[in-house]
Amino acid sequence: MARTPGQAARRDPDWEGVRLHVVSGKGGTGKTTVAAALALALAAEGRRTLLIEVEGRQGIAELFGIAALPYEERRIATVTPAQLGLPASGSAGGSGSGSVGGAAGGSPSGELHALAIDTEQALLEYLDMFYKLGRAGKALQKVGFVDFATTIAPGVRDVLLTGKACEAARRKGPDGRRTYDAVVMDAPPTGRITRFLNVNSEVAGLARIGPIHSQAQAVMRVLKSPETAVHLVTLLEEMPVQETVDGIAELREAGLPVGGVLVNMVRPPLLDAAAVAAVDGDHREEVALALGEAGLGGRSRKPETVRAAVEPLLDPLLAQAREHAERVELERARRADLQHLKLPTYELPLLGEGVDLGTLYRLAGELKRQGAA
């Protein structure tokens, strides 16, 4: 069942126990924006969340208006329920890392950290960890070995990227607590998300034993566990919805844990159901009368004067009404397609041109209200 924007009642979260949230979606659906909003929502109420990007686009830095992220985890935002337009819950801290501080008025303040994974640095880190290459790793970097290795063996690249996210999701500090309550990965698009996550298959032909094989096995144990959920972002349009349906079928076939469907940029209906149903009828005279009664004919009450004033408005208004009704009907059909998936579905409103921090916090509040976090 879809959760719609602006619902007053706040739901309990649907993904208790999930620590790694993988967010994918067709290009142009706002995947990175939704991933960032989800990470903020998960960080509320004193939690600590890590937002990871793996495509090297520095999309997180652009969204938050900060300098390009280095290959290290760093805090980029704090968040309280009040910033999301929500009342304080009265309890702070997640199940793993615990409370990270309080804000004025007693509302718990959470932290959002971010990491832009650099494939080259990740491979060198991996080689040093398992093969103790030290300075030799830097020499390999200089002669272009890293690019060569990840080009001829893309499965290794995916093991490195997913492995870093899985390690962060399961990492514990000296006190035995998890470093992060949740990790959100801004993952590749829907068309290649299953192949990206199914790293075990990707490296099977490259290494059947040894550190790479063991790393892939460890990654798959996390990715296929109840601690992981793969969410797909879509729009109420034919191609994004179809790609979402196909992507979910592929994820299920691969045995990967499917999460929810996040419908982005939802426009509110301007006409009620009766108006949509009636839009194809001949309502020219009714509309002209309504416009005249609204005062669009000026001060004159003469019927011919009023009609002359509103006549130029009739065709454009009726055309817009028909166009809107067609869109509403198409979106209704796409919602039905998504409902057949029988997955938790969340709807985020279209908030005008561009995305700023205020937009991100508002979208995070919507996700929190609808139970996505």
PDB file of C-alpha atoms in Angstrom, residues 139-303:
ATOM      1  CA  ALA A 139      54.216   1.693  -7.615  1.00  0.00           C
ATOM      2  CA  LEU A 140      51.342  -0.271  -9.124  1.00  0.00           C
ATOM      3  CA  GLN A 141      49.256   2.893  -9.016  1.00  0.00           C
ATOM      4  CA  LYS A 142      51.914   4.842 -10.919  1.00  0.00           C
ATOM      5  CA  VAL A 143      52.141   2.309 -13.766  1.00  0.00           C
ATOM      6  CA  GLY A 144      48.368   2.197 -14.197  1.00  0.00           C
ATOM      7  CA  PHE A 145      47.835  -1.297 -12.790  1.00  0.00           C
ATOM      8  CA  VAL A 146      44.722  -0.269 -10.835  1.00  0.00           C
ATOM      9  CA  ASP A 147      42.861   0.993 -13.894  1.00  0.00           C
ATOM     10  CA  PHE A 148      43.991  -2.061 -15.817  1.00  0.00           C
ATOM     11  CA  ALA A 149      42.832  -4.491 -13.139  1.00  0.00           C
ATOM     12  CA  THR A 150      39.396  -2.958 -12.659  1.00  0.00           C
ATOM     13  CA  THR A 151      38.850  -2.688 -16.423  1.00  0.00           C
ATOM     14  CA  ILE A 152      39.626  -6.294 -17.310  1.00  0.00           C
ATOM     15  CA  ALA A 153      37.916  -7.593 -14.167  1.00  0.00           C
ATOM     16  CA  PRO A 154      34.929  -5.333 -13.396  1.00  0.00           C
ATOM     17  CA  GLY A 155      33.684  -7.879 -10.892  1.00  0.00           C
ATOM     18  CA  VAL A 156      36.663  -7.025  -8.689  1.00  0.00           C
ATOM     19  CA  ARG A 157      35.624  -3.370  -8.769  1.00  0.00           C
ATOM     20  CA  ASP A 158      32.131  -4.267  -7.593  1.00  0.00           C
ATOM     21  CA  VAL A 159      33.526  -6.451  -4.803  1.00  0.00           C
ATOM     22  CA  LEU A 160      35.572  -3.483  -3.595  1.00  0.00           C
ATOM     23  CA  LEU A 161      32.630  -1.057  -3.689  1.00  0.00           C
ATOM     24  CA  THR A 162      30.045  -3.321  -2.094  1.00  0.00           C
ATOM     25  CA  GLY A 163      32.633  -4.684   0.332  1.00  0.00           C
ATOM     26  CA  LYS A 164      33.351  -1.220   1.681  1.00  0.00           C
ATOM     27  CA  ALA A 165      29.649  -0.619   2.334  1.00  0.00           C
ATOM     28  CA  CYS A 166      29.193  -4.012   3.975  1.00  0.00           C
ATOM     29  CA  GLU A 167      32.225  -3.472   6.190  1.00  0.00           C
ATOM     30  CA  ALA A 168      30.862  -0.104   7.340  1.00  0.00           C
ATOM     31  CA  ALA A 169      27.462  -1.644   8.093  1.00  0.00           C
ATOM     32  CA  ARG A 170      29.000  -4.311  10.331  1.00  0.00           C
ATOM     33  CA  ARG A 171      31.895  -2.368  11.852  1.00  0.00           C
ATOM     34  CA  LYS A 172      32.087  -2.166  15.634  1.00  0.00           C
ATOM     35  CA  GLY A 173      34.000   0.151  17.900  1.00  0.00           C
ATOM     36  CA  PRO A 174      36.156  -0.779  20.916  1.00  0.00           C
ATOM     37  CA  ASP A 175      33.022  -0.807  23.083  1.00  0.00           C
ATOM     38  CA  GLY A 176      31.395  -3.473  20.918  1.00  0.00           C
ATOM     39  CA  ARG A 177      28.738  -1.126  19.541  1.00  0.00           C
ATOM     40  CA  ARG A 178      28.141  -0.704  15.837  1.00  0.00           C
ATOM     41  CA  THR A 179      29.861   2.394  14.444  1.00  0.00           C
ATOM     42  CA  TYR A 180      26.776   3.261  12.395  1.00  0.00           C
ATOM     43  CA  ASP A 181      23.121   2.539  13.050  1.00  0.00           C
ATOM     44  CA  ALA A 182      22.512   2.482   9.299  1.00  0.00           C
ATOM     45  CA  VAL A 183      24.435   2.722   6.029  1.00  0.00           C
ATOM     46  CA  VAL A 184      22.776   4.031   2.855  1.00  0.00           C
ATOM     47  CA  MET A 185      24.426   3.274  -0.482  1.00  0.00           C
ATOM     48  CA  ASP A 186      23.636   5.453  -3.492  1.00  0.00           C
ATOM     49  CA  ALA A 187      24.036   2.532  -5.880  1.00  0.00           C
ATOM     50  CA  PRO A 188      24.222   2.211  -9.695  1.00  0.00           C
ATOM     51  CA  PRO A 189      21.008   2.480 -11.765  1.00  0.00           C
ATOM     52  CA  THR A 190      18.317  -0.196 -11.846  1.00  0.00           C
ATOM     53  CA  GLY A 191      19.513  -1.614 -15.150  1.00  0.00           C
ATOM     54  CA  ARG A 192      22.694  -2.965 -13.575  1.00  0.00           C
ATOM     55  CA  ILE A 193      21.931  -3.105  -9.869  1.00  0.00           C
ATOM     56  CA  THR A 194      21.492  -6.895  -9.711  1.00  0.00           C
ATOM     57  CA  ARG A 195      24.778  -7.547 -11.483  1.00  0.00           C
ATOM     58  CA  PHE A 196      26.499  -4.986  -9.263  1.00  0.00           C
ATOM     59  CA  LEU A 197      25.246  -6.612  -6.066  1.00  0.00           C
ATOM     60  CA  ASN A 198      25.601 -10.215  -7.196  1.00  0.00           C
ATOM     61  CA  VAL A 199      29.370 -10.038  -6.749  1.00  0.00           C
ATOM     62  CA  ASN A 200      29.694 -13.744  -6.017  1.00  0.00           C
ATOM     63  CA  SER A 201      28.691 -14.611  -9.579  1.00  0.00           C
ATOM     64  CA  GLU A 202      30.789 -11.807 -11.033  1.00  0.00           C
ATOM     65  CA  VAL A 203      34.069 -13.040  -9.550  1.00  0.00           C
ATOM     66  CA  ALA A 204      33.351 -16.780  -9.832  1.00  0.00           C
ATOM     67  CA  GLY A 205      35.288 -17.033 -13.069  1.00  0.00           C
ATOM     68  CA  LEU A 206      38.159 -14.949 -11.727  1.00  0.00           C
ATOM     69  CA  ALA A 207      38.960 -16.560  -8.403  1.00  0.00           C
ATOM     70  CA  ARG A 208      37.591 -19.754  -6.876  1.00  0.00           C
ATOM     71  CA  ILE A 209      39.894 -19.566  -3.858  1.00  0.00           C
ATOM     72  CA  GLY A 210      41.997 -16.932  -2.134  1.00  0.00           C
ATOM     73  CA  PRO A 211      41.308 -13.482  -0.650  1.00  0.00           C
ATOM     74  CA  ILE A 212      39.157 -12.170  -3.536  1.00  0.00           C
ATOM     75  CA  HIS A 213      36.915 -15.229  -3.378  1.00  0.00           C
ATOM     76  CA  SER A 214      36.685 -15.011   0.422  1.00  0.00           C
ATOM     77  CA  GLN A 215      35.888 -11.293   0.244  1.00  0.00           C
ATOM     78  CA  ALA A 216      33.116 -11.928  -2.295  1.00  0.00           C
ATOM     79  CA  GLN A 217      31.637 -14.660  -0.100  1.00  0.00           C
ATOM     80  CA  ALA A 218      31.675 -12.370   2.946  1.00  0.00           C
ATOM     81  CA  VAL A 219      30.032  -9.563   0.976  1.00  0.00           C
ATOM     82  CA  MET A 220      27.282 -11.856  -0.300  1.00  0.00           C
ATOM     83  CA  ARG A 221      26.521 -13.061   3.219  1.00  0.00           C
ATOM     84  CA  VAL A 222      25.762  -9.454   4.190  1.00  0.00           C
ATOM     85  CA  LEU A 223      23.919  -8.539   0.984  1.00  0.00           C
ATOM     86  CA  LYS A 224      21.608 -11.552   1.214  1.00  0.00           C
ATOM     87  CA  SER A 225      20.976 -11.189   4.944  1.00  0.00           C
ATOM     88  CA  PRO A 226      17.946  -9.608   6.665  1.00  0.00           C
ATOM     89  CA  GLU A 227      20.242  -6.667   7.514  1.00  0.00           C
ATOM     90  CA  THR A 228      20.109  -5.493   3.871  1.00  0.00           C
ATOM     91  CA  ALA A 229      17.263  -4.039   1.794  1.00  0.00           C
ATOM     92  CA  VAL A 230      17.423  -2.882  -1.831  1.00  0.00           C
ATOM     93  CA  HIS A 231      15.045   0.030  -2.480  1.00  0.00           C
ATOM     94  CA  LEU A 232      14.159   1.254  -5.969  1.00  0.00           C
ATOM     95  CA  VAL A 233      13.332   4.868  -6.859  1.00  0.00           C
ATOM     96  CA  THR A 234      10.837   5.518  -9.651  1.00  0.00           C
ATOM     97  CA  LEU A 235       8.465   8.073 -11.148  1.00  0.00           C
ATOM     98  CA  LEU A 236       4.803   7.605 -12.068  1.00  0.00           C
ATOM     99  CA  GLU A 237       5.775   7.249 -15.715  1.00  0.00           C
ATOM    100  CA  GLU A 238       5.740   4.226 -17.995  1.00  0.00           C
ATOM    101  CA  MET A 239       9.470   3.630 -18.543  1.00  0.00           C
ATOM    102  CA  PRO A 240      10.663   4.145 -14.937  1.00  0.00           C
ATOM    103  CA  VAL A 241       7.862   1.948 -13.592  1.00  0.00           C
ATOM    104  CA  GLN A 242       8.563  -0.807 -16.105  1.00  0.00           C
ATOM    105  CA  GLU A 243      12.270  -0.708 -15.280  1.00  0.00           C
ATOM    106  CA  THR A 244      11.368  -0.924 -11.589  1.00  0.00           C
ATOM    107  CA  VAL A 245       9.154  -3.952 -12.188  1.00  0.00           C
ATOM    108  CA  ASP A 246      11.900  -5.649 -14.228  1.00  0.00           C
ATOM    109  CA  GLY A 247      14.577  -4.729 -11.686  1.00  0.00           C
ATOM    110  CA  ILE A 248      12.618  -6.200  -8.795  1.00  0.00           C
ATOM    111  CA  ALA A 249      12.067  -9.421 -10.751  1.00  0.00           C
ATOM    112  CA  GLU A 250      15.837  -9.676 -11.344  1.00  0.00           C
ATOM    113  CA  LEU A 251      16.633  -8.991  -7.683  1.00  0.00           C
ATOM    114  CA  ARG A 252      14.199 -11.657  -6.559  1.00  0.00           C
ATOM    115  CA  GLU A 253      15.583 -14.178  -9.037  1.00  0.00           C
ATOM    116  CA  ALA A 254      19.104 -13.511  -7.700  1.00  0.00           C
ATOM    117  CA  GLY A 255      17.925 -14.016  -4.124  1.00  0.00           C
ATOM    118  CA  LEU A 256      18.696 -10.425  -3.121  1.00  0.00           C
ATOM    119  CA  PRO A 257      16.484  -8.792  -0.447  1.00  0.00           C
ATOM    120  CA  VAL A 258      14.012  -6.390  -2.057  1.00  0.00           C
ATOM    121  CA  GLY A 259      13.060  -3.388   0.054  1.00  0.00           C
ATOM    122  CA  GLY A 260      10.512  -0.715  -0.833  1.00  0.00           C
ATOM    123  CA  VAL A 261       9.534   1.376  -3.837  1.00  0.00           C
ATOM    124  CA  LEU A 262      10.163   5.111  -3.497  1.00  0.00           C
ATOM    125  CA  VAL A 263       7.993   7.107  -5.897  1.00  0.00           C
ATOM    126  CA  ASN A 264       9.621  10.478  -6.392  1.00  0.00           C
ATOM    127  CA  MET A 265       8.365  13.833  -7.726  1.00  0.00           C
ATOM    128  CA  VAL A 266       4.661  13.092  -7.256  1.00  0.00           C
ATOM    129  CA  ARG A 267       2.433  15.954  -8.417  1.00  0.00           C
ATOM    130  CA  PRO A 268      -0.823  16.523  -6.517  1.00  0.00           C
ATOM    131  CA  PRO A 269      -4.064  16.101  -8.498  1.00  0.00           C
ATOM    132  CA  LEU A 270      -5.704  19.455  -9.246  1.00  0.00           C
ATOM    133  CA  LEU A 271      -9.070  17.944 -10.161  1.00  0.00           C
ATOM    134  CA  ASP A 272     -11.147  15.592  -8.055  1.00  0.00           C
ATOM    135  CA  ALA A 273     -12.311  12.234  -9.395  1.00  0.00           C
ATOM    136  CA  ALA A 274     -15.660  13.615 -10.588  1.00  0.00           C
ATOM    137  CA  ALA A 275     -13.968  16.432 -12.519  1.00  0.00           C
ATOM    138  CA  VAL A 276     -11.524  14.004 -14.126  1.00  0.00           C
ATOM    139  CA  ALA A 277     -14.393  11.747 -15.189  1.00  0.00           C
ATOM    140  CA  ALA A 278     -16.337  14.678 -16.633  1.00  0.00           C
ATOM    141  CA  VAL A 279     -13.505  16.385 -18.481  1.00  0.00           C
ATOM    142  CA  ASP A 280     -14.305  14.784 -21.850  1.00  0.00           C
ATOM    143  CA  GLY A 281     -17.856  16.128 -21.861  1.00  0.00           C
ATOM    144  CA  ASP A 282     -19.020  19.379 -23.427  1.00  0.00           C
ATOM    145  CA  HIS A 283     -18.704  21.793 -20.524  1.00  0.00           C
ATOM    146  CA  ARG A 284     -17.881  24.939 -22.449  1.00  0.00           C
ATOM    147  CA  GLU A 285     -20.984  26.842 -21.331  1.00  0.00           C
ATOM    148  CA  GLU A 286     -20.624  25.740 -17.712  1.00  0.00           C
ATOM    149  CA  VAL A 287     -17.015  26.901 -17.610  1.00  0.00           C
ATOM    150  CA  ALA A 288     -17.910  30.226 -19.230  1.00  0.00           C
ATOM    151  CA  LEU A 289     -20.638  30.772 -16.629  1.00  0.00           C
ATOM    152  CA  ALA A 290     -18.281  29.879 -13.759  1.00  0.00           C
ATOM    153  CA  LEU A 291     -15.623  32.286 -15.042  1.00  0.00           C
ATOM    154  CA  GLY A 292     -18.184  35.072 -15.296  1.00  0.00           C
ATOM    155  CA  GLU A 293     -19.411  34.432 -11.761  1.00  0.00           C
ATOM    156  CA  ALA A 294     -15.821  34.579 -10.580  1.00  0.00           C
ATOM    157  CA  GLY A 295     -15.636  38.141 -11.870  1.00  0.00           C
ATOM    158  CA  LEU A 296     -13.408  37.561 -14.887  1.00  0.00           C
ATOM    159  CA  GLY A 297     -15.858  39.530 -17.057  1.00  0.00           C
ATOM    160  CA  GLY A 298     -14.991  42.771 -15.306  1.00  0.00           C
ATOM    161  CA  ARG A 299     -17.552  45.038 -13.610  1.00  0.00           C
ATOM    162  CA  SER A 300     -20.084  44.738 -16.379  1.00  0.00           C
ATOM    163  CA  ARG A 301     -22.904  42.315 -15.776  1.00  0.00           C
ATOM    164  CA  LYS A 302     -24.094  42.283 -19.372  1.00  0.00           C
ATOM    165  CA  PRO A 303     -23.983  38.689 -20.630  1.00  0.00           C
TER     166      PRO A 303
END
